[in-house]
Coordinates of C-alpha atoms in Angstrom, one line a residue:
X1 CA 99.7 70.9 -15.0
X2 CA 102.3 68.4 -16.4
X3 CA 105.7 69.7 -17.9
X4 CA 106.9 67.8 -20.7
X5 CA 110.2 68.3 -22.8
X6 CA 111.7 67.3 -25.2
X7 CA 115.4 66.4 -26.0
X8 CA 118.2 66.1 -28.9
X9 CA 116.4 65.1 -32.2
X10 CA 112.5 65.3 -31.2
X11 CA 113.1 68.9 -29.9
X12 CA 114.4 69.8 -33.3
X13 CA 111.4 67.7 -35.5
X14 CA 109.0 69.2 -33.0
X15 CA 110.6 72.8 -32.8
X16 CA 110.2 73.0 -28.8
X17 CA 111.9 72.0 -26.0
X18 CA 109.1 72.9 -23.9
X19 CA 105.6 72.3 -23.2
X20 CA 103.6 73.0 -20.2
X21 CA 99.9 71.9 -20.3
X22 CA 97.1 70.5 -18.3
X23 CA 95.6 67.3 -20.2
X24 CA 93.6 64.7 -18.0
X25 CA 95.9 61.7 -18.4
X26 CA 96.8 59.5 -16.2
X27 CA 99.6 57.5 -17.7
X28 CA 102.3 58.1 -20.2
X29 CA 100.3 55.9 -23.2
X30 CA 97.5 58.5 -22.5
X31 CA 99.8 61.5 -23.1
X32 CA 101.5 60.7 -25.9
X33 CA 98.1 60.6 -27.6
X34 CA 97.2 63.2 -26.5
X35 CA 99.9 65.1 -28.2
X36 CA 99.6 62.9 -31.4
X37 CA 96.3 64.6 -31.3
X38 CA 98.8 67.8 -32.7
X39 CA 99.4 66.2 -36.0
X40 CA 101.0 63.7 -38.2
X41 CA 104.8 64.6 -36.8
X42 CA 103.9 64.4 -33.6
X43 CA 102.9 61.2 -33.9
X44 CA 105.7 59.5 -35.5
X45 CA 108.3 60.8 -33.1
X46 CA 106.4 59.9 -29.9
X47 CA 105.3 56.7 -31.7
X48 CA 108.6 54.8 -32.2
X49 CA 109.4 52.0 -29.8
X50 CA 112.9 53.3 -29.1
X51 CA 111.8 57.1 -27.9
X52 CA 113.0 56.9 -24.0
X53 CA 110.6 58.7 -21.4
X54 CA 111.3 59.5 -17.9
X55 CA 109.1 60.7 -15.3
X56 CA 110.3 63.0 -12.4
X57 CA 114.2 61.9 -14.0
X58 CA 113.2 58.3 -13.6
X59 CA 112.9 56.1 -16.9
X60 CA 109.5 55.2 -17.7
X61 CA 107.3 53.5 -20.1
X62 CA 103.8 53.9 -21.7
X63 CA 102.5 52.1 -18.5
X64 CA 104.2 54.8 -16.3
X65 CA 101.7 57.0 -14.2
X66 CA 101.5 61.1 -14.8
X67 CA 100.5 63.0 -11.6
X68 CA 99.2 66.8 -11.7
X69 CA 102.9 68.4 -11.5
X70 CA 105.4 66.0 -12.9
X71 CA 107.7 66.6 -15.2
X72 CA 108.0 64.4 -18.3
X73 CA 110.7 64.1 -20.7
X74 CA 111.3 62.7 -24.2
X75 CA 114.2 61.2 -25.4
X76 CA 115.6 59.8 -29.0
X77 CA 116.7 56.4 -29.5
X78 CA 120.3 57.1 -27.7
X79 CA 123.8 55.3 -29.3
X80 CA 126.9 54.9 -28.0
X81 CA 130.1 53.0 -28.2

């Protein structure tokens, strides 16, 4: 089982915050497929080269490995100044 959420902008274009699910993927690359596999919007927002992951709180990438009971979370393109 891998918890994944999802913060500021992508939990509002995907209207949750919260998924738990049990997918056989191994790496991030893998899951964000996975869930593209949910539809066009899903897709675009885990598509774009500046949405941030971290795994276990740690920043990740696509190449970043997803063990049964980690905890992955999405982030928008973050600003500041």
């Amino acid at each position: 089982m891998i918890n994944v959420l999802f913060f500021g902008q992508l939990k509002e274009q995907l209207q949750t915050g919260q998924l738990s699910i049990e997918l056989p993927v191994n790496d991030v690359k893998a899951l964000k497929t996975a869930l593209g596999q949910r539809g066009v919007l899903w897709r675009e927002c885990l598509s774009g080269a500046s949405t941030l992951v971290a795994i276990n709180q740690t920043i990740g990438s696509d190449k970043s490995t997803i063990n049964d009971g980690d905890e992955v979370a999405f982030f928008p393109p973050v600003t500041g100044g």
